[in-house]
Amino acid sequence: MSSKFDSNAATLSRFVMSQTNDHDLVILLNALAISCKLITSAVQRAGVAKLYGLAGEVNSTGDDQKKLDVLSNDMMINALIHSGVCSVLVSEENEEPIIVPPAYSGKFCVAFDPLDGSSNIDCNVSVGTIFSVYERKPGSHGSVDDLLRSGAHCICAGYVVYSSAVELVFTFRGGDVHGFCLDSTIGEFVHTREKMMFPADGGKRIYSCNEGNAVHWDDPIQEAVEHFKTAEQPYTARYVGSMVADIHRTILYGGIYLYPADAKAKKGKLRLLYEGIPMAMIIEQAGGIASTGMFEGKIQRVLDLTPNEIHAKCPIIMGGKRDVQVVYDQYAKHGVNVPSL
């Protein structure tokens, strides 16, 4: 079979330049892409390079750190600092924000989870990287306050899924969602998915949640999941446990992903700055709904939340309108005011 070569490949850098004409943004996305290529290499060689197992440390949110977590984090921090366009970095793996030295400082502030779902890494299940990008405030030289803002201020959000193929999915504020596949033959992310959207008819009936927590959920969430299982057209359960993999499937196939607040984790488990906000921006701009479910007394939109600290948490109910409506209907039965979709 003859190989097909593209003499005019639509690479990530070219796409960003054509969309924004912002050289700094091209440099930033290039730095993120380089770190994700390095992480790809580390993930693929983890067994051979003896990178499986624990590093003997705990990260900012209390998870045991894997060797690959630490390596991936170092790769991202080094790439972003030396890009010359960042002033503040926030990582899931670091308790405190990283202030970029003045010699390298630029206009962007980036929050990221370098290796999401890494509890799955030792058994070779999909993992990913998630990031959100803000611009520092006018007059600021870069402080944590530049990041402690709602999703309305996020200018770019994305994730990378490391699996049988490596895909980068991202969006600019107010724009479409686009997918790029890593072509290992040229070492570049190439534009492969244009204007990603939830299936217009709602797509496959899939619900995705950790039912091991069901005993702690509030009644409407329990009732919604029971509905998914017993509906006239019952839903299929799919839960990888890597947020990136579960969200990627939800956008492409349809369905709903839930990690609600519960009696045990009243603010949910997922982090707002580098999980909730970037995924909510992508979900909404792909035509889906990104809700908190019941959170602090009311149902809210994830992108309206303002983090009060860099590792703030939020509950998440994300999916197509058809399926999020099922959850809202259960809350309405309990007398809760629900937004109209």
Tab-separated table of C-alpha atoms in Angstrom:
chain	number	residue	atom	x	y	z
A	1	MET	CA	0.000	0.000	0.000
A	2	SER	CA	1.480	3.349	-0.990
A	3	SER	CA	2.066	5.938	1.730
A	4	LYS	CA	0.216	9.208	1.423
A	5	PHE	CA	2.235	12.328	2.162
A	6	ASP	CA	0.656	15.737	2.727
A	7	SER	CA	2.807	18.517	1.314
A	8	ASN	CA	0.575	21.110	2.958
A	9	ALA	CA	-0.168	19.732	6.448
A	10	ALA	CA	-2.466	21.865	8.618
A	11	THR	CA	-0.293	21.907	11.735
A	12	LEU	CA	-1.239	23.286	15.139
A	13	SER	CA	1.009	26.368	14.870
A	14	ARG	CA	-0.378	27.260	11.472
A	15	PHE	CA	-3.954	26.870	12.704
A	16	VAL	CA	-3.400	29.060	15.787
A	17	MET	CA	-1.746	31.759	13.684
A	18	SER	CA	-4.589	31.733	11.151
A	19	GLN	CA	-7.214	31.986	13.925
A	20	THR	CA	-5.592	34.599	16.166
A	21	ASN	CA	-2.652	36.302	14.430
A	22	ASP	CA	-1.135	36.383	17.945
A	23	HIS	CA	2.527	35.334	17.873
A	24	ASP	CA	2.650	34.892	21.662
A	25	LEU	CA	-0.330	32.535	21.543
A	26	VAL	CA	1.378	30.500	18.818
A	27	ILE	CA	4.474	30.241	21.042
A	28	LEU	CA	2.341	29.226	24.036
A	29	LEU	CA	0.419	26.496	22.184
A	30	ASN	CA	3.713	25.305	20.717
A	31	ALA	CA	5.199	25.024	24.235
A	32	LEU	CA	2.132	23.083	25.399
A	33	ALA	CA	2.372	20.831	22.318
A	34	ILE	CA	6.080	20.167	22.929
A	35	SER	CA	5.437	19.209	26.556
A	36	CYS	CA	2.622	16.890	25.443
A	37	LYS	CA	4.944	15.242	22.898
A	38	LEU	CA	7.479	14.681	25.700
A	39	ILE	CA	4.738	13.267	27.948
A	40	THR	CA	3.626	11.021	25.047
A	41	SER	CA	7.132	9.618	24.839
A	42	ALA	CA	7.319	9.088	28.605
A	43	VAL	CA	3.877	7.424	28.757
A	44	GLN	CA	4.674	5.106	25.852
A	45	ARG	CA	8.055	4.124	27.301
A	46	ALA	CA	6.919	3.972	30.928
A	47	GLY	CA	7.321	0.208	31.267
A	48	VAL	CA	10.725	0.013	29.599
A	49	ALA	CA	12.045	3.111	31.391
A	50	LYS	CA	10.766	1.826	34.773
A	51	LEU	CA	8.471	4.825	35.269
A	52	TYR	CA	5.566	2.835	36.699
A	53	GLY	CA	4.879	3.060	40.425
A	54	LEU	CA	4.865	5.739	43.102
A	55	ALA	CA	7.378	8.541	43.535
A	56	GLY	CA	6.906	8.477	47.317
A	57	GLU	CA	5.295	11.929	47.466
A	58	VAL	CA	1.781	13.389	47.690
A	59	ASN	CA	0.509	16.194	45.432
A	60	SER	CA	-1.415	19.392	46.273
A	61	THR	CA	-4.760	17.592	46.410
A	62	GLY	CA	-3.633	14.654	48.508
A	63	ASP	CA	-3.170	12.061	45.753
A	64	ASP	CA	-0.118	9.801	45.818
A	65	GLN	CA	2.244	11.023	43.117
A	66	LYS	CA	3.360	8.588	40.454
A	67	LYS	CA	6.826	8.803	38.906
A	68	LEU	CA	5.167	9.813	35.640
A	69	ASP	CA	3.183	12.591	37.394
A	70	VAL	CA	6.398	14.174	38.611
A	71	LEU	CA	8.167	13.797	35.255
A	72	SER	CA	5.198	15.145	33.271
A	73	ASN	CA	4.900	18.099	35.643
A	74	ASP	CA	8.589	18.969	35.292
A	75	MET	CA	8.319	18.753	31.503
A	76	MET	CA	5.363	21.151	31.371
A	77	ILE	CA	6.823	23.637	33.839
A	78	ASN	CA	10.163	23.769	32.007
A	79	ALA	CA	8.538	24.174	28.583
A	80	LEU	CA	6.174	26.912	29.769
A	81	ILE	CA	8.756	28.896	31.738
A	82	HIS	CA	11.224	28.879	28.845
A	83	SER	CA	8.544	29.806	26.292
A	84	GLY	CA	8.960	33.413	27.459
A	85	VAL	CA	5.219	34.114	27.249
A	86	CYS	CA	3.986	33.005	30.717
A	87	SER	CA	4.003	34.846	34.044
A	88	VAL	CA	2.132	32.473	36.412
A	89	LEU	CA	1.744	28.688	36.343
A	90	VAL	CA	-0.567	26.572	38.485
A	91	SER	CA	-0.204	22.792	38.477
A	92	GLU	CA	-2.198	20.122	40.257
A	93	GLU	CA	1.150	18.724	41.394
A	94	ASN	CA	2.340	21.933	43.126
A	95	GLU	CA	0.860	23.287	46.344
A	96	GLU	CA	1.833	26.871	45.475
A	97	PRO	CA	1.635	28.829	42.207
A	98	ILE	CA	4.848	29.159	40.197
A	99	ILE	CA	5.808	32.757	39.463
A	100	VAL	CA	7.939	32.876	36.315
A	101	PRO	CA	11.252	34.765	36.737
A	102	PRO	CA	11.105	38.303	35.226
A	103	ALA	CA	13.674	37.422	32.545
A	104	TYR	CA	11.210	34.883	31.052
A	105	SER	CA	7.915	36.518	32.018
A	106	GLY	CA	5.113	37.068	29.480
A	107	LYS	CA	1.397	37.848	29.347
A	108	PHE	CA	-0.193	34.416	29.883
A	109	CYS	CA	-1.157	32.536	33.035
A	110	VAL	CA	-1.624	28.775	32.630
A	111	ALA	CA	-3.286	26.256	34.952
A	112	PHE	CA	-2.818	22.568	34.157
A	113	ASP	CA	-3.137	18.980	35.283
A	114	PRO	CA	-0.074	17.425	33.631
A	115	LEU	CA	-1.217	13.804	33.865
A	116	ASP	CA	-4.906	13.431	34.628
A	117	GLY	CA	-6.102	9.918	35.469
A	118	SER	CA	-2.602	8.745	36.366
A	119	SER	CA	-3.999	6.222	38.854
A	120	ASN	CA	-4.731	4.266	35.649
A	121	ILE	CA	-1.202	4.458	34.264
A	122	ASP	CA	0.172	1.254	35.791
A	123	CYS	CA	-2.508	-0.811	34.023
A	124	ASN	CA	-2.059	0.950	30.660
A	125	VAL	CA	-5.412	2.786	30.585
A	126	SER	CA	-5.832	6.182	28.857
A	127	VAL	CA	-4.490	9.254	30.636
A	128	GLY	CA	-4.442	12.903	29.623
A	129	THR	CA	-3.351	16.494	30.143
A	130	ILE	CA	-5.783	19.392	30.760
A	131	PHE	CA	-5.012	23.123	30.624
A	132	SER	CA	-6.653	26.546	30.814
A	133	VAL	CA	-5.086	29.840	29.742
A	134	TYR	CA	-5.748	33.336	31.077
A	135	GLU	CA	-4.160	36.694	30.261
A	136	ARG	CA	-2.754	38.609	33.183
A	137	LYS	CA	-4.770	41.665	34.223
A	138	PRO	CA	-3.799	45.095	32.873
A	139	GLY	CA	-0.959	46.494	34.983
A	140	SER	CA	-0.231	43.135	36.624
A	141	HIS	CA	3.268	41.681	36.462
A	142	GLY	CA	1.874	38.235	37.184
A	143	SER	CA	0.236	37.116	40.421
A	144	VAL	CA	-2.126	34.369	41.488
A	145	ASP	CA	-5.026	36.872	41.286
A	146	ASP	CA	-4.666	36.774	37.497
A	147	LEU	CA	-5.913	33.168	37.642
A	148	LEU	CA	-8.502	33.441	40.408
A	149	ARG	CA	-11.215	34.484	37.966
A	150	SER	CA	-14.276	32.824	36.488
A	151	GLY	CA	-14.288	30.897	33.241
A	152	ALA	CA	-15.591	34.043	31.492
A	153	HIS	CA	-11.968	35.270	31.578
A	154	CYS	CA	-10.433	32.043	30.247
A	155	ILE	CA	-9.084	32.715	26.722
A	156	CYS	CA	-8.139	29.168	25.718
A	157	ALA	CA	-8.805	25.670	27.055
A	158	GLY	CA	-7.712	22.240	25.953
A	159	TYR	CA	-6.883	18.657	26.748
A	160	VAL	CA	-4.687	15.923	25.325
A	161	VAL	CA	-5.617	12.248	25.468
A	162	TYR	CA	-2.792	9.697	25.346
A	163	SER	CA	-4.164	6.461	23.949
A	164	SER	CA	-3.979	4.411	20.748
A	165	ALA	CA	-3.688	7.834	19.130
A	166	VAL	CA	-2.609	11.065	20.826
A	167	GLU	CA	-5.209	13.800	20.335
A	168	LEU	CA	-5.136	17.457	21.339
A	169	VAL	CA	-8.554	19.125	21.578
A	170	PHE	CA	-8.826	22.829	22.294
A	171	THR	CA	-10.866	25.968	21.807
A	172	PHE	CA	-10.463	29.719	22.062
A	173	ARG	CA	-13.044	31.724	24.026
A	174	GLY	CA	-16.155	32.121	21.873
A	175	GLY	CA	-14.773	29.841	19.142
A	176	ASP	CA	-15.253	26.352	17.793
A	177	VAL	CA	-13.680	23.189	19.215
A	178	HIS	CA	-10.960	21.607	17.085
A	179	GLY	CA	-9.029	18.342	17.303
A	180	PHE	CA	-5.416	17.655	16.336
A	181	CYS	CA	-3.831	14.220	16.070
A	182	LEU	CA	-0.122	13.673	16.728
A	183	ASP	CA	1.444	12.392	13.505
A	184	SER	CA	4.468	10.521	14.799
A	185	THR	CA	6.071	10.401	11.353
A	186	ILE	CA	6.586	14.187	11.347
A	187	GLY	CA	6.306	14.859	15.081
A	188	GLU	CA	3.523	17.399	14.644
A	189	PHE	CA	-0.087	17.796	15.773
A	190	VAL	CA	-2.151	17.870	12.558
A	191	HIS	CA	-5.700	19.251	12.263
A	192	THR	CA	-8.021	16.225	12.038
A	193	ARG	CA	-11.349	17.244	13.630
A	194	GLU	CA	-13.019	20.487	12.547
A	195	LYS	CA	-15.743	22.125	14.615
A	196	MET	CA	-16.355	19.241	17.007
A	197	MET	CA	-19.975	19.207	18.167
A	198	PHE	CA	-22.164	16.993	20.320
A	199	PRO	CA	-24.362	14.760	18.127
A	200	ALA	CA	-27.434	16.826	17.168
A	201	ASP	CA	-29.870	14.099	18.296
A	202	GLY	CA	-28.059	13.568	21.618
A	203	GLY	CA	-26.078	10.645	20.243
A	204	LYS	CA	-25.523	7.430	22.135
A	205	ARG	CA	-27.330	6.961	25.434
A	206	ILE	CA	-24.328	6.645	27.748
A	207	TYR	CA	-24.008	7.657	31.377
A	208	SER	CA	-20.593	7.920	32.982
A	209	CYS	CA	-20.045	8.177	36.733
A	210	ASN	CA	-18.413	6.411	39.659
A	211	GLU	CA	-21.374	4.483	41.055
A	212	GLY	CA	-19.240	3.413	43.998
A	213	ASN	CA	-20.119	6.852	45.405
A	214	ALA	CA	-23.883	6.459	44.857
A	215	VAL	CA	-24.682	5.991	48.545
A	216	HIS	CA	-23.330	9.518	49.191
A	217	TRP	CA	-25.243	11.261	46.353
A	218	ASP	CA	-28.327	13.417	46.891
A	219	ASP	CA	-31.711	11.958	45.937
A	220	PRO	CA	-32.078	13.709	42.539
A	221	ILE	CA	-28.703	12.377	41.311
A	222	GLN	CA	-29.540	8.869	42.514
A	223	GLU	CA	-32.934	9.104	40.795
A	224	ALA	CA	-31.415	10.428	37.554
A	225	VAL	CA	-28.944	7.528	37.389
A	226	GLU	CA	-31.752	5.084	38.171
A	227	HIS	CA	-33.708	6.626	35.270
A	228	PHE	CA	-30.738	6.120	32.941
A	229	LYS	CA	-30.674	2.433	33.887
A	230	THR	CA	-34.437	1.762	33.719
A	231	ALA	CA	-35.620	4.084	30.925
A	232	GLU	CA	-37.591	2.679	28.005
A	233	GLN	CA	-34.306	2.872	26.094
A	234	PRO	CA	-31.832	2.076	28.884
A	235	TYR	CA	-28.479	3.814	28.842
A	236	THR	CA	-25.118	2.074	28.689
A	237	ALA	CA	-22.654	2.624	31.553
A	238	ARG	CA	-19.126	3.662	30.564
A	239	TYR	CA	-16.641	4.938	33.165
A	240	VAL	CA	-12.897	4.962	32.523
A	241	GLY	CA	-11.909	7.006	35.561
A	242	SER	CA	-9.701	9.300	33.471
A	243	MET	CA	-11.673	12.522	33.058
A	244	VAL	CA	-10.031	13.271	29.700
A	245	ALA	CA	-11.021	9.882	28.252
A	246	ASP	CA	-14.577	10.075	29.611
A	247	ILE	CA	-15.142	13.654	28.373
A	248	HIS	CA	-13.575	12.927	24.964
A	249	ARG	CA	-15.977	10.012	24.464
A	250	THR	CA	-18.926	12.085	25.706
A	251	ILE	CA	-18.296	14.838	23.134
A	252	LEU	CA	-17.766	12.430	20.241
A	253	TYR	CA	-20.481	9.872	21.013
A	254	GLY	CA	-22.940	11.824	23.180
A	255	GLY	CA	-24.162	11.042	26.692
A	256	ILE	CA	-23.489	12.508	30.114
A	257	TYR	CA	-20.568	12.592	32.563
A	258	LEU	CA	-21.257	13.120	36.264
A	259	TYR	CA	-18.972	13.780	39.220
A	260	PRO	CA	-21.471	15.442	41.575
A	261	ALA	CA	-21.045	16.907	45.023
A	262	ASP	CA	-22.066	14.414	47.703
A	263	ALA	CA	-22.241	13.923	51.441
A	264	LYS	CA	-18.575	12.912	51.531
A	265	ALA	CA	-17.202	15.594	49.167
A	266	LYS	CA	-19.548	18.571	49.500
A	267	LYS	CA	-17.653	20.590	46.875
A	268	GLY	CA	-17.102	17.668	44.541
A	269	LYS	CA	-13.711	16.170	43.762
A	270	LEU	CA	-12.590	17.772	40.505
A	271	ARG	CA	-10.538	20.959	40.510
A	272	LEU	CA	-12.054	24.092	39.051
A	273	LEU	CA	-9.055	25.828	37.445
A	274	TYR	CA	-7.528	22.922	35.562
A	275	GLU	CA	-10.391	20.432	35.245
A	276	GLY	CA	-13.801	22.108	35.637
A	277	ILE	CA	-13.313	25.391	33.756
A	278	PRO	CA	-11.343	24.103	30.748
A	279	MET	CA	-13.631	21.102	30.231
A	280	ALA	CA	-16.745	23.280	30.695
A	281	MET	CA	-15.527	25.738	28.052
A	282	ILE	CA	-14.880	22.931	25.583
A	283	ILE	CA	-18.211	21.188	26.354
A	284	GLU	CA	-20.266	24.389	25.986
A	285	GLN	CA	-18.532	25.465	22.777
A	286	ALA	CA	-19.179	21.990	21.360
A	287	GLY	CA	-22.913	22.512	21.999
A	288	GLY	CA	-23.195	20.752	25.361
A	289	ILE	CA	-24.123	21.732	28.920
A	290	ALA	CA	-21.595	22.140	31.754
A	291	SER	CA	-23.467	22.330	35.057
A	292	THR	CA	-22.452	21.930	38.684
A	293	GLY	CA	-25.681	20.209	39.637
A	294	MET	CA	-26.634	21.225	43.173
A	295	PHE	CA	-23.739	23.265	44.565
A	296	GLU	CA	-23.814	25.728	47.451
A	297	GLY	CA	-27.599	25.790	47.508
A	298	LYS	CA	-28.352	26.119	43.809
A	299	ILE	CA	-27.704	24.691	40.354
A	300	GLN	CA	-24.948	26.660	38.660
A	301	ARG	CA	-22.986	26.913	35.432
A	302	VAL	CA	-19.366	25.812	35.883
A	303	LEU	CA	-18.044	28.765	33.854
A	304	ASP	CA	-19.740	31.205	36.264
A	305	LEU	CA	-17.802	29.918	39.285
A	306	THR	CA	-14.872	31.963	40.608
A	307	PRO	CA	-12.157	29.924	42.353
A	308	ASN	CA	-11.276	31.263	45.809
A	309	GLU	CA	-7.946	29.424	45.764
A	310	ILE	CA	-5.877	27.720	43.089
A	311	HIS	CA	-6.934	24.166	43.988
A	312	ALA	CA	-10.633	24.984	44.533
A	313	LYS	CA	-12.993	22.105	43.710
A	314	CYS	CA	-16.340	21.940	41.946
A	315	PRO	CA	-18.943	19.284	41.130
A	316	ILE	CA	-19.531	18.503	37.468
A	317	ILE	CA	-22.456	17.345	35.343
A	318	MET	CA	-21.507	17.641	31.690
A	319	GLY	CA	-23.168	16.318	28.574
A	320	GLY	CA	-25.712	16.864	25.839
A	321	LYS	CA	-28.957	18.734	26.507
A	322	ARG	CA	-31.112	15.585	26.268
A	323	ASP	CA	-29.278	13.868	29.105
A	324	VAL	CA	-28.577	16.840	31.381
A	325	GLN	CA	-32.315	17.587	31.170
A	326	VAL	CA	-32.968	14.201	32.820
A	327	VAL	CA	-30.902	15.325	35.827
A	328	TYR	CA	-32.598	18.741	35.937
A	329	ASP	CA	-36.032	17.073	35.806
A	330	GLN	CA	-35.200	15.081	38.949
A	331	TYR	CA	-34.122	18.264	40.770
A	332	ALA	CA	-37.332	19.996	39.623
A	333	LYS	CA	-39.381	17.166	41.176
A	334	HIS	CA	-37.733	18.032	44.490
A	335	GLY	CA	-38.754	21.690	44.158
A	336	VAL	CA	-35.366	23.008	43.024
A	337	ASN	CA	-35.229	25.896	40.575
A	338	VAL	CA	-33.523	24.573	37.457
A	339	PRO	CA	-32.211	26.533	34.456
A	340	SER	CA	-34.060	26.056	31.186
A	341	LEU	CA	-31.943	24.371	28.509
